[in-house]
Amino acid sequence: MKKFVFTIVFVVAAFSIAFAQNSRIAEPDPETIGADSAAMALREINIDKFEREGSWNVSISADYGVITARLFDGNPAMKETLEEDEGHEDDDTTVLGVKVQFFRRGVNEFYITSARPQPVEGIVKTISVWVCGRNQNHDLTVLVQDMFGRNYELYMGNLGFSGWKKMTAVVPPSPDGEHGIVQQSAYYNNRPGLRIVGFRVDCNPMLARGSYYLYFDALRVVTDLYDLEYHDEDDMSDNW
């Protein structure tokens, strides 16, 4: 009997340890994404703080509804302050609000796109944005372009939550420098990088009715700036 009880305790303890380990890997680790070299200089940087009126456009099919967007005073209380923002908190006071008024339920989608694609230096590992949902099961996708201008979409998650939440998408590395999302190529060194085009919300057809509200803040990336930070000053640029 004692042996049986000991076995149960051991199994429960092992399960608890495994669960604790799994709970820590919910957030993607940029250091393990495409890590084929120890030479990395990862930095989390701001792409847009949603502080400029008119810098983001919204659209929806005219058959499905009407969409509008504007800035509002506010901030996610749990948002981390980056080193570059310390002492400049007064420059980050607004969020982007989006309102959709649906005509009828159906399979539809709407877009939140930057007035011009947002370029990102380095090799991007993750893209994150703070989103305030209204607990409806629509899906959020971030739209990007690689260095060749090819369009890709990365799933960020479901919007079935209330309040603010940081949503993150992993940028998968290209397997061979030619296929997938190519951010760097030995043959085209004069135009590396990634561009963020915007977001798409795929609506749950059963919930796409009435009015729906959505808010965005703090579009950021974790990017590898090793080649930029450790570039030799006397090295020529291959852009001629």
Coordinates of N, CA and C in Angstrom, one line a residue:
M1 N 0.8 -1.2 0.0 CA 0.0 0.0 0.0 C 0.9 1.3 0.0
K2 N 1.9 1.3 0.8 CA 2.8 2.4 0.8 C 3.5 2.6 -0.5
K3 N 3.8 1.5 -1.2 CA 4.5 1.6 -2.5 C 3.5 2.2 -3.5
F4 N 2.2 1.8 -3.4 CA 1.2 2.4 -4.3 C 1.0 3.9 -4.1
V5 N 1.0 4.3 -2.8 CA 0.8 5.7 -2.5 C 2.0 6.5 -3.0
F6 N 3.2 6.0 -2.8 CA 4.4 6.6 -3.3 C 4.4 6.8 -4.8
T7 N 3.9 5.8 -5.5 CA 3.9 5.9 -6.9 C 2.9 7.0 -7.4
I8 N 1.8 7.1 -6.7 CA 0.8 8.2 -7.1 C 1.5 9.6 -6.8
V9 N 2.1 9.7 -5.7 CA 2.7 11.0 -5.4 C 3.8 11.4 -6.4
F10 N 4.6 10.4 -6.8 CA 5.7 10.6 -7.8 C 5.1 11.1 -9.1
V11 N 4.0 10.4 -9.6 CA 3.4 10.7 -10.8 C 2.8 12.1 -10.8
V12 N 2.1 12.5 -9.7 CA 1.6 13.8 -9.5 C 2.7 14.9 -9.6
A13 N 3.8 14.6 -8.9 CA 4.9 15.6 -8.8 C 5.5 15.8 -10.2
A14 N 5.6 14.7 -10.9 CA 6.2 14.8 -12.3 C 5.3 15.5 -13.2
F15 N 4.0 15.3 -13.1 CA 3.0 16.1 -13.9 C 3.1 17.6 -13.6
S16 N 3.2 17.9 -12.3 CA 3.2 19.3 -11.9 C 4.5 20.0 -12.5
I17 N 5.6 19.3 -12.5 CA 6.8 19.9 -13.0 C 6.7 20.1 -14.5
A18 N 6.1 19.1 -15.2 CA 5.9 19.2 -16.6 C 5.0 20.4 -17.0
F19 N 3.9 20.5 -16.2 CA 2.9 21.6 -16.4 C 3.6 22.9 -16.2
A20 N 4.4 23.1 -15.2 CA 5.1 24.3 -14.9 C 6.0 24.7 -16.0
Q21 N 6.7 23.7 -16.6 CA 7.6 23.9 -17.7 C 6.9 24.4 -18.9
N22 N 5.8 23.8 -19.2 CA 5.0 24.1 -20.3 C 4.4 25.5 -20.2
S23 N 4.0 25.9 -19.0 CA 3.4 27.2 -18.8 C 4.4 28.3 -19.1
R24 N 5.7 28.0 -19.0 CA 6.7 29.1 -19.2 C 7.0 29.2 -20.7
I25 N 6.5 28.4 -21.6 CA 6.8 28.5 -23.0 C 5.7 29.0 -23.8
A26 N 4.7 29.6 -23.1 CA 3.5 30.1 -23.8 C 3.9 31.3 -24.7
E27 N 4.9 32.1 -24.2 CA 5.4 33.2 -25.0 C 6.5 32.8 -25.8
P28 N 6.5 33.1 -27.2 CA 7.6 32.6 -28.0 C 8.9 33.2 -27.6
D29 N 10.0 32.4 -27.7 CA 11.3 32.8 -27.3 C 12.1 33.2 -28.5
P30 N 12.3 34.5 -28.8 CA 13.0 34.9 -30.0 C 14.4 34.3 -30.1
E31 N 15.0 34.0 -29.0 CA 16.4 33.4 -29.1 C 16.5 32.0 -29.7
T32 N 15.3 31.4 -29.8 CA 15.3 30.0 -30.4 C 14.7 30.0 -31.8
I33 N 14.3 31.1 -32.3 CA 13.6 31.2 -33.6 C 14.7 31.4 -34.7
G34 N 14.9 30.4 -35.5 CA 15.9 30.5 -36.5 C 17.3 30.7 -36.0
A35 N 17.6 30.1 -34.8 CA 18.9 30.3 -34.2 C 19.9 29.3 -34.7
D36 N 20.6 29.7 -35.8 CA 21.6 28.8 -36.4 C 23.0 29.3 -36.1
S37 N 23.1 30.4 -35.3 CA 24.4 30.9 -34.9 C 24.2 31.6 -33.5
A38 N 25.3 31.6 -32.8 CA 25.3 32.2 -31.5 C 25.5 33.7 -31.6
A39 N 25.8 34.2 -32.8 CA 26.0 35.6 -33.0 C 24.6 36.3 -33.3
M40 N 24.0 36.7 -32.2 CA 22.7 37.5 -32.3 C 22.7 38.6 -31.4
A41 N 22.1 39.7 -31.8 CA 21.9 40.9 -30.9 C 20.4 41.3 -31.0
L42 N 19.6 40.6 -30.1 CA 18.2 40.8 -30.1 C 17.8 42.1 -29.4
R43 N 16.9 42.8 -30.0 CA 16.4 44.0 -29.5 C 14.9 44.1 -29.7
E44 N 14.1 44.6 -28.7 CA 12.7 44.8 -28.9 C 12.6 46.3 -29.1
I45 N 11.9 46.6 -30.3 CA 11.9 48.0 -30.7 C 10.4 48.4 -31.1
N46 N 10.1 49.6 -31.0 CA 8.8 50.1 -31.4 C 8.7 50.3 -32.9
I47 N 7.6 49.9 -33.4 CA 7.3 50.1 -34.9 C 6.3 51.3 -35.0
D48 N 5.3 51.2 -34.2 CA 4.3 52.3 -34.1 C 3.6 52.3 -32.8
K49 N 3.4 53.5 -32.2 CA 2.8 53.6 -30.9 C 1.3 54.1 -31.1
F50 N 0.9 54.2 -32.4 CA -0.5 54.7 -32.7 C -0.8 56.0 -32.0
E51 N 0.1 57.0 -32.4 CA 0.0 58.3 -31.9 C -0.3 59.4 -33.0
R52 N -0.3 58.9 -34.2 CA -0.5 59.9 -35.3 C -1.9 59.6 -36.0
E53 N -2.7 60.6 -36.0 CA -4.0 60.5 -36.6 C -3.9 60.4 -38.1
G54 N -4.6 59.5 -38.7 CA -4.5 59.3 -40.2 C -3.4 58.4 -40.7
S55 N -2.6 57.8 -39.8 CA -1.5 57.0 -40.3 C -1.9 55.6 -40.5
W56 N -3.2 55.2 -40.1 CA -3.7 53.9 -40.3 C -5.1 54.0 -41.0
N57 N -5.3 53.1 -42.0 CA -6.5 53.1 -42.8 C -7.3 51.8 -42.4
V58 N -8.6 51.9 -42.5 CA -9.5 50.7 -42.2 C -10.4 50.5 -43.4
S59 N -10.8 49.3 -43.7 CA -11.6 49.0 -44.8 C -12.4 47.7 -44.6
I60 N -13.6 47.7 -45.2 CA -14.4 46.5 -45.2 C -15.3 46.5 -46.4
S61 N -15.7 45.4 -46.9 CA -16.5 45.3 -48.1 C -17.8 46.1 -47.9
A62 N -18.2 46.9 -48.8 CA -19.3 47.8 -48.7 C -20.6 46.9 -48.6
D63 N -20.6 45.7 -48.9 CA -21.7 44.8 -48.8 C -22.0 44.3 -47.4
Y64 N -20.9 44.4 -46.5 CA -21.0 43.8 -45.2 C -21.1 44.8 -44.1
G65 N -20.7 46.1 -44.3 CA -20.8 47.0 -43.2 C -20.1 48.3 -43.4
V66 N -20.0 49.1 -42.3 CA -19.3 50.4 -42.3 C -18.2 50.3 -41.2
I67 N -17.0 50.8 -41.5 CA -15.9 50.8 -40.6 C -15.3 52.2 -40.4
T68 N -15.0 52.6 -39.2 CA -14.3 53.8 -38.9 C -13.2 53.6 -37.9
A69 N -12.3 54.6 -37.8 CA -11.2 54.5 -36.9 C -10.8 55.9 -36.4
R70 N -10.3 56.0 -35.2 CA -9.8 57.2 -34.6 C -9.0 56.9 -33.4
L71 N -8.2 57.9 -33.0 CA -7.4 57.8 -31.8 C -8.2 58.1 -30.5
F72 N -7.8 57.4 -29.4 CA -8.4 57.6 -28.1 C -7.3 57.7 -27.1
D73 N -7.5 58.5 -26.0 CA -6.6 58.6 -24.9 C -6.7 57.3 -24.1
G74 N -5.5 56.7 -23.8 CA -5.5 55.5 -23.1 C -4.2 54.7 -23.3
N75 N -4.0 53.7 -22.5 CA -2.8 52.8 -22.5 C -3.1 51.5 -21.8
P76 N -2.5 50.4 -22.3 CA -2.6 49.2 -21.5 C -1.8 49.3 -20.2
A77 N -2.4 49.0 -19.1 CA -1.8 49.1 -17.8 C -0.6 48.2 -17.7
M78 N -0.6 47.0 -18.3 CA 0.4 46.0 -18.2 C 1.5 46.1 -19.2
K79 N 1.4 47.1 -20.1 CA 2.4 47.2 -21.2 C 3.8 47.6 -20.6
E80 N 4.8 46.8 -21.1 CA 6.2 47.1 -20.6 C 6.7 48.3 -21.2
T81 N 7.6 49.1 -20.5 CA 8.2 50.3 -21.0 C 9.6 49.9 -21.5
L82 N 9.8 50.1 -22.8 CA 11.1 49.8 -23.4 C 12.2 50.8 -23.0
E83 N 13.4 50.4 -23.1 CA 14.5 51.3 -22.7 C 14.5 52.6 -23.5
E84 N 14.1 52.5 -24.7 CA 14.1 53.7 -25.6 C 13.0 54.7 -25.2
D85 N 12.0 54.2 -24.5 CA 10.8 55.0 -24.1 C 11.0 55.7 -22.7
E86 N 12.0 55.2 -21.9 CA 12.2 55.8 -20.6 C 12.4 57.3 -20.6
G87 N 11.6 58.0 -19.9 CA 11.7 59.5 -19.9 C 10.8 60.1 -20.9
H88 N 10.2 59.3 -21.8 CA 9.4 59.9 -22.9 C 7.9 59.3 -22.8
E89 N 7.5 59.0 -21.6 CA 6.2 58.4 -21.4 C 5.1 59.4 -21.9
D90 N 5.3 60.7 -21.9 CA 4.3 61.6 -22.3 C 4.1 61.6 -23.8
D91 N 5.0 60.9 -24.6 CA 4.8 60.8 -26.0 C 4.0 59.6 -26.4
D92 N 3.5 58.8 -25.4 CA 2.7 57.6 -25.7 C 1.5 57.6 -24.9
T93 N 0.4 58.3 -25.4 CA -0.8 58.5 -24.6 C -2.0 58.1 -25.3
T94 N -2.0 57.6 -26.5 CA -3.2 57.3 -27.3 C -3.1 55.9 -27.8
V95 N -4.3 55.4 -28.2 CA -4.5 54.1 -28.8 C -5.4 54.3 -30.1
L96 N -5.3 53.3 -31.0 CA -6.2 53.3 -32.2 C -7.4 52.5 -31.9
G97 N -8.6 53.2 -32.1 CA -9.9 52.5 -31.9 C -10.5 52.2 -33.3
V98 N -11.1 51.1 -33.5 CA -11.7 50.7 -34.7 C -13.2 50.2 -34.4
K99 N -14.1 50.8 -35.1 CA -15.5 50.4 -34.9 C -16.1 49.9 -36.2
V100 N -16.7 48.7 -36.2 CA -17.4 48.1 -37.3 C -18.8 48.0 -37.0
Q101 N -19.6 48.4 -38.0 CA -21.1 48.3 -37.9 C -21.5 47.4 -39.0
F102 N -21.9 46.1 -38.6 CA -22.2 45.1 -39.6 C -23.6 45.3 -40.1
F103 N -23.8 45.0 -41.4 CA -25.2 45.1 -42.0 C -25.9 43.8 -41.7
R104 N -25.2 42.7 -41.8 CA -25.8 41.3 -41.6 C -24.7 40.3 -41.2
R105 N -25.1 39.2 -40.7 CA -24.1 38.2 -40.4 C -23.7 37.5 -41.7
G106 N -22.4 37.0 -41.7 CA -21.9 36.4 -42.8 C -20.4 36.2 -42.7
V107 N -19.8 35.5 -43.7 CA -18.4 35.3 -43.8 C -17.7 36.6 -44.3
N108 N -17.1 37.3 -43.4 CA -16.5 38.6 -43.9 C -15.3 38.9 -43.1
E109 N -14.6 39.9 -43.5 CA -13.3 40.3 -42.9 C -13.2 41.8 -43.0
F110 N -12.3 42.4 -42.2 CA -12.0 43.8 -42.3 C -10.5 44.0 -42.1
Y111 N -10.0 45.1 -42.6 CA -8.5 45.4 -42.6 C -8.2 46.7 -41.8
I112 N -7.0 46.6 -41.2 CA -6.4 47.8 -40.5 C -5.0 47.9 -41.1
T113 N -4.8 48.8 -42.0 CA -3.5 48.8 -42.7 C -2.8 50.2 -42.5
S114 N -1.5 50.1 -42.5 CA -0.7 51.3 -42.4 C -0.7 52.1 -43.7
A115 N -0.7 53.5 -43.5 CA -0.7 54.3 -44.7 C 0.4 54.0 -45.6
R116 N 1.5 53.5 -45.1 CA 2.6 53.0 -45.9 C 3.3 51.9 -45.1
P117 N 3.7 50.8 -45.8 CA 4.3 49.7 -45.1 C 5.4 50.1 -44.1
Q118 N 5.4 49.5 -42.9 CA 6.3 49.9 -41.9 C 7.6 49.0 -42.0
P119 N 8.7 49.6 -42.4 CA 10.0 48.9 -42.5 C 10.6 48.5 -41.2
V120 N 11.2 47.4 -41.1 CA 11.9 46.9 -39.9 C 13.3 46.5 -40.2
E121 N 14.2 47.1 -39.4 CA 15.6 46.7 -39.6 C 16.0 45.4 -39.0
G122 N 17.0 44.7 -39.5 CA 17.5 43.5 -38.9 C 16.6 42.3 -39.4
I123 N 16.8 41.2 -38.7 CA 16.0 40.0 -38.9 C 15.0 39.8 -37.9
V124 N 13.7 40.0 -38.2 CA 12.6 40.0 -37.3 C 12.3 38.6 -36.8
K125 N 12.2 38.4 -35.5 CA 11.9 37.1 -34.9 C 10.4 37.0 -34.5
T126 N 9.9 38.1 -33.9 CA 8.5 38.1 -33.5 C 7.9 39.5 -33.7
I127 N 6.6 39.5 -33.9 CA 5.8 40.7 -34.1 C 4.7 40.7 -33.0
S128 N 4.6 41.8 -32.2 CA 3.6 41.8 -31.2 C 2.8 43.1 -31.2
V129 N 1.6 43.1 -30.7 CA 0.7 44.3 -30.6 C -0.2 44.1 -29.4
W130 N -0.5 45.1 -28.7 CA -1.5 45.1 -27.6 C -2.8 45.3 -28.2
V131 N -3.8 44.4 -27.9 CA -5.1 44.5 -28.5 C -6.1 44.5 -27.3
C132 N -7.1 45.3 -27.4 CA -8.3 45.3 -26.5 C -9.5 44.7 -27.2
G133 N -9.8 43.5 -26.8 CA -10.9 42.8 -27.5 C -12.2 43.0 -26.8
R134 N -13.3 42.5 -27.3 CA -14.6 42.6 -26.7 C -15.2 41.2 -26.6
N135 N -14.3 40.2 -26.4 CA -14.7 38.8 -26.1 C -15.6 38.2 -27.2
Q136 N -15.2 38.4 -28.4 CA -15.9 37.8 -29.6 C -14.9 37.0 -30.4
N137 N -15.2 35.9 -30.8 CA -14.3 34.9 -31.4 C -14.0 35.2 -32.9
H138 N -13.5 36.4 -33.1 CA -12.9 36.7 -34.4 C -11.4 36.4 -34.3
D139 N -10.7 36.3 -35.5 CA -9.3 36.0 -35.6 C -8.5 37.1 -36.1
L140 N -7.3 37.4 -35.5 CA -6.4 38.4 -35.9 C -5.2 37.9 -36.6
T141 N -4.9 38.5 -37.8 CA -3.7 38.1 -38.6 C -2.9 39.3 -38.9
V142 N -1.6 39.3 -38.8 CA -0.7 40.4 -39.2 C -0.2 40.1 -40.6
L143 N -0.2 41.2 -41.4 CA 0.2 41.1 -42.9 C 1.5 41.7 -43.0
V144 N 2.4 41.0 -43.7 CA 3.8 41.4 -43.9 C 4.3 41.2 -45.3
Q145 N 5.4 41.9 -45.6 CA 6.1 41.7 -46.9 C 7.5 41.4 -46.6
D146 N 8.1 40.4 -47.4 CA 9.5 40.1 -47.2 C 10.3 41.1 -48.1
M147 N 11.7 40.8 -48.1 CA 12.5 41.8 -48.8 C 12.3 41.8 -50.3
F148 N 11.6 40.9 -50.9 CA 11.3 40.9 -52.3 C 9.9 41.4 -52.6
G149 N 9.2 41.9 -51.5 CA 7.9 42.5 -51.7 C 6.8 41.5 -51.8
R150 N 7.1 40.2 -51.4 CA 6.1 39.2 -51.5 C 5.2 39.2 -50.2
N151 N 3.9 39.1 -50.3 CA 3.0 39.2 -49.2 C 2.8 37.9 -48.5
Y152 N 2.8 38.0 -47.1 CA 2.5 36.9 -46.3 C 1.6 37.3 -45.1
E153 N 1.0 36.3 -44.5 CA 0.2 36.6 -43.4 C 0.5 35.6 -42.2
L154 N 0.5 36.1 -41.0 CA 0.9 35.4 -39.8 C -0.2 35.5 -38.8
Y155 N -0.7 34.3 -38.4 CA -1.8 34.3 -37.4 C -1.3 34.7 -36.0
M156 N -2.1 35.7 -35.4 CA -1.8 36.2 -34.1 C -2.6 35.6 -33.0
G157 N -3.8 35.2 -33.3 CA -4.7 34.6 -32.3 C -6.1 35.0 -32.4
N158 N -6.9 34.5 -31.5 CA -8.3 34.7 -31.4 C -8.6 35.9 -30.5
L159 N -9.6 36.6 -30.8 CA -10.0 37.9 -30.1 C -11.1 37.6 -29.0
G160 N -11.3 36.4 -28.7 CA -12.3 36.0 -27.7 C -11.8 36.3 -26.2
F161 N -11.5 37.5 -25.9 CA -11.1 37.9 -24.6 C -11.5 39.3 -24.3
S162 N -11.6 39.7 -23.0 CA -12.0 41.0 -22.6 C -10.7 41.8 -22.1
G163 N -10.7 43.1 -22.3 CA -9.6 43.9 -21.8 C -8.4 43.8 -22.8
W164 N -7.3 44.3 -22.3 CA -6.1 44.3 -23.1 C -5.3 43.0 -23.0
K165 N -4.7 42.6 -24.1 CA -3.9 41.4 -24.2 C -2.8 41.6 -25.2
K166 N -1.6 41.2 -24.9 CA -0.5 41.3 -25.9 C -0.5 40.0 -26.8
M167 N -0.6 40.3 -28.1 CA -0.7 39.2 -29.0 C 0.5 39.1 -29.9
T168 N 1.1 37.9 -30.1 CA 2.4 37.8 -30.7 C 2.4 36.8 -31.8
A169 N 3.0 37.1 -32.9 CA 3.2 36.2 -34.0 C 4.7 35.9 -34.3
V170 N 5.0 34.7 -34.5 CA 6.4 34.3 -34.8 C 6.6 34.4 -36.3
V171 N 7.8 35.0 -36.7 CA 8.1 35.1 -38.1 C 9.1 33.9 -38.4
P172 N 8.6 32.9 -39.2 CA 9.4 31.7 -39.4 C 10.6 32.0 -40.3
P173 N 11.7 31.5 -40.0 CA 12.9 31.8 -40.9 C 12.8 31.0 -42.2
S174 N 13.4 31.6 -43.3 CA 13.4 31.0 -44.6 C 14.3 29.8 -44.5
P175 N 13.9 28.6 -45.0 CA 14.7 27.4 -45.0 C 16.0 27.5 -45.8
D176 N 15.9 28.3 -46.9 CA 17.1 28.3 -47.8 C 17.4 29.6 -48.4
G177 N 16.8 30.7 -47.9 CA 17.1 32.0 -48.4 C 16.3 32.3 -49.7
E178 N 15.5 31.4 -50.2 CA 14.7 31.7 -51.4 C 13.2 31.5 -51.2
H179 N 12.9 30.5 -50.4 CA 11.5 30.2 -50.1 C 11.0 30.7 -48.8
G180 N 9.7 30.9 -48.6 CA 9.2 31.4 -47.4 C 9.5 32.9 -47.3
I181 N 9.4 33.4 -46.0 CA 9.6 34.8 -45.7 C 11.1 35.1 -45.7
V182 N 11.7 35.7 -46.8 CA 13.1 35.9 -46.9 C 13.4 37.3 -46.4
Q183 N 14.2 37.5 -45.3 CA 14.6 38.8 -44.8 C 16.0 39.1 -45.1
Q184 N 16.8 38.2 -45.5 CA 18.2 38.4 -45.8 C 18.7 37.4 -46.9
S185 N 19.5 37.9 -47.8 CA 20.0 37.1 -48.9 C 21.4 37.5 -49.2
A186 N 22.3 36.5 -49.4 CA 23.7 36.8 -49.8 C 23.8 37.4 -51.2
Y187 N 22.7 37.2 -52.0 CA 22.7 37.7 -53.3 C 22.1 39.1 -53.5
Y188 N 21.4 39.5 -52.5 CA 20.7 40.9 -52.5 C 20.9 41.6 -51.2
N189 N 22.1 42.0 -50.9 CA 22.5 42.6 -49.6 C 22.0 44.0 -49.5
N190 N 21.5 44.6 -50.6 CA 21.2 46.0 -50.6 C 19.8 46.3 -50.2
R191 N 19.0 45.3 -49.9 CA 17.6 45.5 -49.5 C 17.1 44.5 -48.5
P192 N 17.8 44.3 -47.4 CA 17.3 43.3 -46.4 C 16.1 43.9 -45.6
G193 N 15.5 43.0 -44.9 CA 14.5 43.4 -43.9 C 13.1 43.0 -44.2
L194 N 12.2 43.4 -43.4 CA 10.7 43.0 -43.4 C 9.9 44.3 -43.3
R195 N 8.7 44.3 -43.9 CA 7.8 45.4 -43.8 C 6.5 44.9 -43.3
I196 N 5.9 45.6 -42.3 CA 4.6 45.3 -41.8 C 3.6 46.1 -42.5
V197 N 2.6 45.4 -43.1 CA 1.6 46.1 -43.9 C 0.4 46.5 -43.0
G198 N 0.0 45.6 -42.1 CA -1.2 45.9 -41.3 C -1.8 44.6 -40.7
F199 N -3.1 44.6 -40.5 CA -3.8 43.5 -39.8 C -5.1 43.2 -40.6
R200 N -5.5 41.9 -40.5 CA -6.8 41.5 -41.0 C -7.5 40.8 -39.9
V201 N -8.8 41.1 -39.8 CA -9.7 40.4 -38.8 C -10.7 39.6 -39.6
D202 N -10.6 38.3 -39.4 CA -11.5 37.3 -40.0 C -12.7 37.1 -39.0
C203 N -13.9 37.5 -39.4 CA -15.0 37.5 -38.5 C -15.7 36.1 -38.4
N204 N -16.1 35.8 -37.2 CA -16.9 34.7 -36.9 C -18.3 35.0 -37.5
P205 N -18.8 34.2 -38.5 CA -20.0 34.5 -39.2 C -21.2 34.6 -38.2
M206 N -21.2 33.9 -37.1 CA -22.3 34.0 -36.2 C -22.3 35.2 -35.3
L207 N -21.2 35.9 -35.2 CA -21.0 37.0 -34.3 C -20.9 38.3 -35.0
A208 N -20.8 38.3 -36.4 CA -20.6 39.5 -37.2 C -22.0 40.2 -37.3
R209 N -22.4 40.9 -36.3 CA -23.7 41.6 -36.4 C -23.6 42.8 -35.4
G210 N -24.5 43.8 -35.6 CA -24.4 44.9 -34.7 C -23.1 45.7 -34.8
S211 N -22.6 46.2 -33.7 CA -21.4 47.0 -33.7 C -20.3 46.2 -32.9
Y212 N -19.1 46.3 -33.5 CA -18.0 45.7 -32.9 C -16.8 46.7 -32.7
Y213 N -16.2 46.7 -31.5 CA -15.2 47.7 -31.2 C -13.8 46.9 -30.9
L214 N -12.7 47.5 -31.4 CA -11.4 46.9 -31.3 C -10.4 48.1 -31.1
Y215 N -9.4 47.8 -30.2 CA -8.4 48.9 -30.0 C -7.0 48.3 -30.1
F216 N -6.0 49.1 -30.6 CA -4.7 48.6 -30.8 C -3.7 49.6 -30.1
D217 N -2.6 49.1 -29.6 CA -1.5 49.9 -29.1 C -0.2 49.1 -29.2
A218 N 0.9 49.9 -29.2 CA 2.3 49.3 -29.1 C 2.6 48.2 -30.1
L219 N 2.7 48.5 -31.3 CA 3.2 47.6 -32.3 C 4.7 47.5 -32.2
R220 N 5.2 46.3 -31.9 CA 6.6 46.1 -31.6 C 7.1 44.9 -32.3
V221 N 8.4 44.8 -32.4 CA 9.1 43.6 -32.9 C 10.3 43.3 -32.1
V222 N 10.6 42.0 -32.0 CA 12.0 41.6 -31.5 C 12.8 41.2 -32.8
T223 N 13.9 41.9 -33.0 CA 14.7 41.8 -34.2 C 16.1 41.6 -33.8
D224 N 16.8 40.9 -34.7 CA 18.2 40.6 -34.6 C 19.0 41.7 -35.3
L225 N 19.7 42.6 -34.6 CA 20.5 43.7 -35.2 C 22.0 43.4 -35.2
Y226 N 22.4 42.1 -35.2 CA 23.8 41.8 -35.1 C 24.6 42.4 -36.3
D227 N 24.1 42.2 -37.5 CA 24.8 42.6 -38.7 C 24.9 44.1 -38.8
L228 N 23.9 44.8 -38.2 CA 24.0 46.3 -38.2 C 24.9 46.9 -37.1
E229 N 24.8 46.3 -35.9 CA 25.6 46.8 -34.8 C 27.0 46.4 -34.9
Y230 N 27.4 45.3 -35.5 CA 28.8 44.9 -35.6 C 29.3 45.0 -37.0
H231 N 28.7 45.8 -37.8 CA 29.3 46.1 -39.1 C 30.5 46.9 -39.0
D232 N 31.6 46.4 -39.7 CA 32.9 47.1 -39.6 C 32.7 48.5 -40.3
E233 N 33.3 49.5 -39.6 CA 33.2 50.9 -40.2 C 33.9 51.0 -41.5
D234 N 34.9 50.2 -41.7 CA 35.7 50.4 -43.0 C 35.2 49.4 -44.1
D235 N 34.1 48.7 -43.8 CA 33.5 47.8 -44.8 C 32.6 48.5 -45.7
M236 N 32.8 48.2 -47.0 CA 32.0 48.9 -48.1 C 30.6 48.4 -48.1
S237 N 29.7 49.2 -48.6 CA 28.3 48.8 -48.8 C 28.1 48.3 -50.2
D238 N 27.4 47.1 -50.4 CA 27.2 46.5 -51.7 C 25.9 47.1 -52.3
N239 N 25.9 48.4 -52.5 CA 24.7 49.0 -53.1 C 25.0 49.9 -54.3
W240 N 26.0 49.5 -55.1 CA 26.4 50.3 -56.2 C 26.2 49.4 -57.5

